[in-house]
């Protein structure tokens, strides 16, 4: 599509993919959406982005990134939009992109695709080719017309970043750098392609400033306070593990899986794709200890240990990756939590993997870190350690590759390295 063009969208739901090519010197890019009434948000709750990944209506969700990390390949960041479920008063959904750590002049292959959520057919595609110093873009929008929906290619750039773009549509940004936006260029000459905000409308619900900041944990700065530094004061925290292979190499090795309790029989199986498993060792303030993993019922969110695995991703190909949820309303029950990952099958160690960990709480800054390059034959990696200190949970980046001793399972390897002292028995999926 050309800038300013529009096309009808008859699908009941769409998957909006923001795509680009990563590599050396390319900033990270994030997708976001704003739900508008008369050109403005009703409240900050109408802003869907990495710190606020789902609209209260459930109609718009930020599903996250998939693709290589720093290898020069294609990356996508995904928004899911249930057009049939969008509230009747919402007239327009602005689809935006923001660059973190650079400008869009250094982002190759920037495009937006609208895909039928049911059939998978591409309904619309717009490629941005004229970006320079902009750090945020409205790439397109979905808007109502004559009882249906249309998609429009916009291409309006902002030099003031996501804060400027969000403020322009009525979002209250909790950032000292939030200023009046500077528009780098008009979208198009035709009025139909402009996305100019209208006068303010009465907001729905309380005004709550949103945080646009991200937190990256490094070797030099590995620890952060959930409450004091990122503003996570309750609700749930989502821990996401996403990965890709650097070389595409896999093997047919099946590693021994161990669990607490009775062994399980191994079903017949064929060679499988790369399968990483997210796990948590927990110790509660009442002295109880255990593990949350796919082998043991996925845990529980509303009763001890207040940790639950969402699913077991056997491939890493889903945009969601593998996730677990921690109930921070019961943060005072946690003494320490070790989040770790094991290679179940498909690779002999972490040497050919790119993996990224994100800890996300609603309304709080996301905590992100990448694993270092693995140089040892490790099938276990300690990711993050959460510890209770003076009524607050501290998050520490571990990123420690752990080599198994002969006869010791991958889960027990993590246990021994961090002194949990559990009893393990063999089990498989």
mmCIF file of N, CA, C and O in Angstrom, residues 111-167:
data_model
loop_
_atom_site.group_PDB
_atom_site.id
_atom_site.type_symbol
_atom_site.label_atom_id
_atom_site.label_comp_id
_atom_site.label_asym_id
_atom_site.label_seq_id
_atom_site.Cartn_x
_atom_site.Cartn_y
_atom_site.Cartn_z
ATOM 1 N N UNK A 111 7.988 -2.246 8.420
ATOM 2 C CA UNK A 111 6.706 -2.421 7.746
ATOM 3 C C UNK A 111 5.640 -2.809 8.755
ATOM 4 O O UNK A 111 5.944 -3.203 9.887
ATOM 5 N N UNK A 112 4.395 -2.695 8.333
ATOM 6 C CA UNK A 112 3.273 -3.145 9.141
ATOM 7 C C UNK A 112 2.384 -4.020 8.269
ATOM 8 O O UNK A 112 2.112 -3.685 7.111
ATOM 9 N N UNK A 113 1.971 -5.164 8.807
ATOM 10 C CA UNK A 113 1.117 -6.107 8.093
ATOM 11 C C UNK A 113 -0.142 -6.355 8.906
ATOM 12 O O UNK A 113 -0.084 -6.491 10.135
ATOM 13 N N UNK A 114 -1.270 -6.433 8.227
ATOM 14 C CA UNK A 114 -2.539 -6.781 8.846
ATOM 15 C C UNK A 114 -2.941 -8.152 8.316
ATOM 16 O O UNK A 114 -3.095 -8.333 7.102
ATOM 17 N N UNK A 115 -3.093 -9.118 9.230
ATOM 18 C CA UNK A 115 -3.314 -10.507 8.856
ATOM 19 C C UNK A 115 -4.628 -10.991 9.472
ATOM 20 O O UNK A 115 -4.918 -10.709 10.641
ATOM 21 N N UNK A 116 -5.423 -11.698 8.695
ATOM 22 C CA UNK A 116 -6.660 -12.283 9.188
ATOM 23 C C UNK A 116 -6.324 -13.268 10.315
ATOM 24 O O UNK A 116 -5.561 -14.218 10.123
ATOM 25 N N UNK A 117 -6.884 -13.030 11.497
ATOM 26 C CA UNK A 117 -6.563 -13.870 12.649
ATOM 27 C C UNK A 117 -7.079 -15.287 12.489
ATOM 28 O O UNK A 117 -6.559 -16.216 13.116
ATOM 29 N N UNK A 118 -8.083 -15.489 11.662
ATOM 30 C CA UNK A 118 -8.641 -16.828 11.473
ATOM 31 C C UNK A 118 -7.951 -17.585 10.343
ATOM 32 O O UNK A 118 -7.415 -18.667 10.543
ATOM 33 N N UNK A 119 -7.948 -17.004 9.159
ATOM 34 C CA UNK A 119 -7.399 -17.718 8.014
ATOM 35 C C UNK A 119 -5.917 -17.520 7.778
ATOM 36 O O UNK A 119 -5.292 -18.279 7.038
ATOM 37 N N UNK A 120 -5.310 -16.483 8.362
ATOM 38 C CA UNK A 120 -3.889 -16.229 8.180
ATOM 39 C C UNK A 120 -3.533 -15.488 6.914
ATOM 40 O O UNK A 120 -2.346 -15.288 6.620
ATOM 41 N N UNK A 121 -4.542 -15.037 6.154
ATOM 42 C CA UNK A 121 -4.260 -14.321 4.907
ATOM 43 C C UNK A 121 -3.820 -12.890 5.208
ATOM 44 O O UNK A 121 -4.351 -12.243 6.115
ATOM 45 N N UNK A 122 -2.852 -12.399 4.425
ATOM 46 C CA UNK A 122 -2.422 -11.010 4.565
ATOM 47 C C UNK A 122 -3.471 -10.106 3.921
ATOM 48 O O UNK A 122 -3.767 -10.212 2.739
ATOM 49 N N UNK A 123 -4.021 -9.178 4.710
ATOM 50 C CA UNK A 123 -5.056 -8.273 4.231
ATOM 51 C C UNK A 123 -4.490 -6.934 3.768
ATOM 52 O O UNK A 123 -5.043 -6.304 2.869
ATOM 53 N N UNK A 124 -3.406 -6.506 4.388
ATOM 54 C CA UNK A 124 -2.810 -5.215 4.035
ATOM 55 C C UNK A 124 -1.353 -5.200 4.470
ATOM 56 O O UNK A 124 -0.974 -5.878 5.431
ATOM 57 N N UNK A 125 -0.560 -4.412 3.744
ATOM 58 C CA UNK A 125 0.865 -4.278 4.061
ATOM 59 C C UNK A 125 1.327 -2.884 3.663
ATOM 60 O O UNK A 125 1.050 -2.434 2.548
ATOM 61 N N UNK A 126 2.012 -2.216 4.584
ATOM 62 C CA UNK A 126 2.580 -0.905 4.288
ATOM 63 C C UNK A 126 4.041 -0.907 4.708
ATOM 64 O O UNK A 126 4.375 -1.260 5.843
ATOM 65 N N UNK A 127 4.930 -0.518 3.795
ATOM 66 C CA UNK A 127 6.360 -0.471 4.062
ATOM 67 C C UNK A 127 6.819 0.972 4.150
ATOM 68 O O UNK A 127 6.576 1.772 3.247
ATOM 69 N N UNK A 128 7.483 1.309 5.258
ATOM 70 C CA UNK A 128 8.008 2.660 5.462
ATOM 71 C C UNK A 128 9.429 2.727 4.922
ATOM 72 O O UNK A 128 10.293 1.950 5.340
ATOM 73 N N UNK A 129 9.672 3.643 4.001
ATOM 74 C CA UNK A 129 10.984 3.716 3.340
ATOM 75 C C UNK A 129 11.660 5.075 3.467
ATOM 76 O O UNK A 129 12.776 5.247 2.971
ATOM 77 N N UNK A 130 10.998 6.045 4.136
ATOM 78 C CA UNK A 130 11.551 7.397 4.142
ATOM 79 C C UNK A 130 11.848 7.923 5.534
ATOM 80 O O UNK A 130 11.915 9.131 5.760
ATOM 81 N N UNK A 131 12.045 7.035 6.508
ATOM 82 C CA UNK A 131 12.330 7.477 7.872
ATOM 83 C C UNK A 131 13.741 8.043 7.973
ATOM 84 O O UNK A 131 14.664 7.584 7.294
ATOM 85 N N UNK A 132 13.911 9.038 8.848
ATOM 86 C CA UNK A 132 15.239 9.624 9.099
ATOM 87 C C UNK A 132 15.488 9.715 10.600
ATOM 88 O O UNK A 132 15.970 8.771 11.203
ATOM 89 N N UNK A 133 15.115 10.846 11.222
ATOM 90 C CA UNK A 133 15.442 11.077 12.629
ATOM 91 C C UNK A 133 14.279 10.768 13.568
ATOM 92 O O UNK A 133 14.381 10.985 14.776
ATOM 93 N N UNK A 134 13.180 10.227 13.059
ATOM 94 C CA UNK A 134 12.015 9.974 13.899
ATOM 95 C C UNK A 134 12.306 8.845 14.900
ATOM 96 O O UNK A 134 12.996 7.883 14.587
ATOM 97 N N UNK A 135 11.743 8.977 16.082
ATOM 98 C CA UNK A 135 11.869 7.923 17.098
ATOM 99 C C UNK A 135 10.520 7.300 17.429
ATOM 100 O O UNK A 135 10.439 6.425 18.292
ATOM 101 N N UNK A 136 9.460 7.744 16.772
ATOM 102 C CA UNK A 136 8.140 7.117 16.878
ATOM 103 C C UNK A 136 7.401 7.330 15.571
ATOM 104 O O UNK A 136 7.651 8.309 14.860
ATOM 105 N N UNK A 137 6.508 6.408 15.242
ATOM 106 C CA UNK A 137 5.750 6.465 13.998
ATOM 107 C C UNK A 137 4.321 5.994 14.231
ATOM 108 O O UNK A 137 4.091 5.020 14.956
ATOM 109 N N UNK A 138 3.356 6.684 13.633
ATOM 110 C CA UNK A 138 2.043 6.102 13.404
ATOM 111 C C UNK A 138 2.113 5.482 12.015
ATOM 112 O O UNK A 138 2.149 6.183 11.007
ATOM 113 N N UNK A 139 2.174 4.160 11.966
ATOM 114 C CA UNK A 139 2.313 3.476 10.688
ATOM 115 C C UNK A 139 0.969 3.255 10.008
ATOM 116 O O UNK A 139 0.885 3.214 8.781
ATOM 117 N N UNK A 140 -0.076 3.100 10.803
ATOM 118 C CA UNK A 140 -1.388 2.877 10.226
ATOM 119 C C UNK A 140 -2.461 3.007 11.278
ATOM 120 O O UNK A 140 -2.188 3.251 12.457
ATOM 121 N N UNK A 141 -3.707 2.862 10.855
ATOM 122 C CA UNK A 141 -4.806 2.822 11.806
ATOM 123 C C UNK A 141 -5.941 1.976 11.257
ATOM 124 O O UNK A 141 -6.084 1.766 10.057
ATOM 125 N N UNK A 142 -6.721 1.446 12.183
ATOM 126 C CA UNK A 142 -7.964 0.756 11.877
ATOM 127 C C UNK A 142 -9.094 1.686 12.303
ATOM 128 O O UNK A 142 -9.091 2.198 13.423
ATOM 129 N N UNK A 143 -10.053 1.939 11.413
ATOM 130 C CA UNK A 143 -11.104 2.887 11.748
ATOM 131 C C UNK A 143 -12.440 2.396 11.194
ATOM 132 O O UNK A 143 -12.517 1.654 10.210
ATOM 133 N N UNK A 144 -13.517 2.806 11.866
ATOM 134 C CA UNK A 144 -14.853 2.401 11.447
ATOM 135 C C UNK A 144 -15.325 3.263 10.285
ATOM 136 O O UNK A 144 -15.118 4.476 10.274
ATOM 137 N N UNK A 145 -16.023 2.634 9.327
ATOM 138 C CA UNK A 145 -16.605 3.361 8.215
ATOM 139 C C UNK A 145 -17.809 2.565 7.684
ATOM 140 O O UNK A 145 -17.643 1.412 7.296
ATOM 141 N N UNK A 146 -18.983 3.173 7.748
ATOM 142 C CA UNK A 146 -20.219 2.582 7.215
ATOM 143 C C UNK A 146 -20.498 1.190 7.790
ATOM 144 O O UNK A 146 -20.820 0.239 7.078
ATOM 145 N N UNK A 147 -20.335 1.084 9.098
ATOM 146 C CA UNK A 147 -20.644 -0.166 9.777
ATOM 147 C C UNK A 147 -19.565 -1.224 9.704
ATOM 148 O O UNK A 147 -19.746 -2.317 10.249
ATOM 149 N N UNK A 148 -18.460 -0.938 9.055
ATOM 150 C CA UNK A 148 -17.359 -1.892 8.972
ATOM 151 C C UNK A 148 -16.053 -1.266 9.423
ATOM 152 O O UNK A 148 -16.013 -0.161 9.976
ATOM 153 N N UNK A 149 -14.966 -1.965 9.163
ATOM 154 C CA UNK A 149 -13.629 -1.479 9.513
ATOM 155 C C UNK A 149 -12.793 -1.316 8.250
ATOM 156 O O UNK A 149 -12.948 -2.063 7.283
ATOM 157 N N UNK A 150 -11.896 -0.351 8.305
ATOM 158 C CA UNK A 150 -10.899 -0.158 7.256
ATOM 159 C C UNK A 150 -9.521 -0.007 7.892
ATOM 160 O O UNK A 150 -9.381 0.399 9.054
ATOM 161 N N UNK A 151 -8.492 -0.353 7.088
ATOM 162 C CA UNK A 151 -7.109 -0.079 7.485
ATOM 163 C C UNK A 151 -6.559 1.005 6.584
ATOM 164 O O UNK A 151 -6.774 0.992 5.373
ATOM 165 N N UNK A 152 -5.821 1.966 7.174
ATOM 166 C CA UNK A 152 -5.223 3.056 6.414
ATOM 167 C C UNK A 152 -3.721 3.095 6.688
ATOM 168 O O UNK A 152 -3.273 2.980 7.823
ATOM 169 N N UNK A 153 -2.926 3.233 5.651
ATOM 170 C CA UNK A 153 -1.481 3.416 5.785
ATOM 171 C C UNK A 153 -1.203 4.882 6.064
ATOM 172 O O UNK A 153 -1.620 5.745 5.290
ATOM 173 N N UNK A 154 -0.516 5.175 7.168
ATOM 174 C CA UNK A 154 -0.372 6.567 7.601
ATOM 175 C C UNK A 154 1.053 7.086 7.403
ATOM 176 O O UNK A 154 1.299 7.982 6.604
ATOM 177 N N UNK A 155 2.021 6.560 8.159
ATOM 178 C CA UNK A 155 3.405 6.997 7.997
ATOM 179 C C UNK A 155 3.702 8.369 8.569
ATOM 180 O O UNK A 155 4.428 9.153 7.957
ATOM 181 N N UNK A 156 3.157 8.694 9.730
ATOM 182 C CA UNK A 156 3.407 9.985 10.383
ATOM 183 C C UNK A 156 4.471 9.819 11.445
ATOM 184 O O UNK A 156 4.341 9.002 12.355
ATOM 185 N N UNK A 157 5.551 10.592 11.359
ATOM 186 C CA UNK A 157 6.682 10.425 12.260
ATOM 187 C C UNK A 157 6.759 11.483 13.339
ATOM 188 O O UNK A 157 6.299 12.611 13.168
ATOM 189 N N UNK A 158 7.352 11.093 14.487
ATOM 190 C CA UNK A 158 7.581 11.985 15.618
ATOM 191 C C UNK A 158 9.055 11.938 16.003
ATOM 192 O O UNK A 158 9.631 10.861 16.132
ATOM 193 N N UNK A 159 9.634 13.095 16.222
ATOM 194 C CA UNK A 159 10.999 13.143 16.749
ATOM 195 C C UNK A 159 11.014 13.051 18.267
ATOM 196 O O UNK A 159 12.077 12.865 18.863
ATOM 197 N N UNK A 160 9.869 13.184 18.897
ATOM 198 C CA UNK A 160 9.781 13.218 20.361
ATOM 199 C C UNK A 160 9.492 11.861 20.967
ATOM 200 O O UNK A 160 9.206 11.762 22.154
ATOM 201 N N UNK A 161 9.555 10.791 20.171
ATOM 202 C CA UNK A 161 9.441 9.446 20.696
ATOM 203 C C UNK A 161 8.044 9.053 21.109
ATOM 204 O O UNK A 161 7.054 9.738 20.833
ATOM 205 N N UNK A 162 7.967 7.917 21.798
ATOM 206 C CA UNK A 162 6.680 7.393 22.212
ATOM 207 C C UNK A 162 5.976 8.334 23.182
ATOM 208 O O UNK A 162 4.747 8.451 23.160
ATOM 209 N N UNK A 163 6.736 9.033 24.022
ATOM 210 C CA UNK A 163 6.121 9.969 24.961
ATOM 211 C C UNK A 163 5.402 11.087 24.212
ATOM 212 O O UNK A 163 4.272 11.459 24.553
ATOM 213 N N UNK A 164 6.029 11.617 23.182
ATOM 214 C CA UNK A 164 5.398 12.674 22.413
ATOM 215 C C UNK A 164 4.186 12.197 21.663
ATOM 216 O O UNK A 164 3.148 12.868 21.635
ATOM 217 N N UNK A 165 4.293 11.021 21.044
ATOM 218 C CA UNK A 165 3.163 10.473 20.305
ATOM 219 C C UNK A 165 1.983 10.211 21.245
ATOM 220 O O UNK A 165 0.840 10.587 20.960
ATOM 221 N N UNK A 166 2.266 9.573 22.387
ATOM 222 C CA UNK A 166 1.192 9.240 23.324
ATOM 223 C C UNK A 166 0.536 10.496 23.881
ATOM 224 O O UNK A 166 -0.694 10.575 24.001
ATOM 225 N N UNK A 167 1.336 11.486 24.226
ATOM 226 C CA UNK A 167 0.797 12.732 24.762
ATOM 227 C C UNK A 167 -0.115 13.410 23.750
ATOM 228 O O UNK A 167 -1.133 14.013 24.106
#
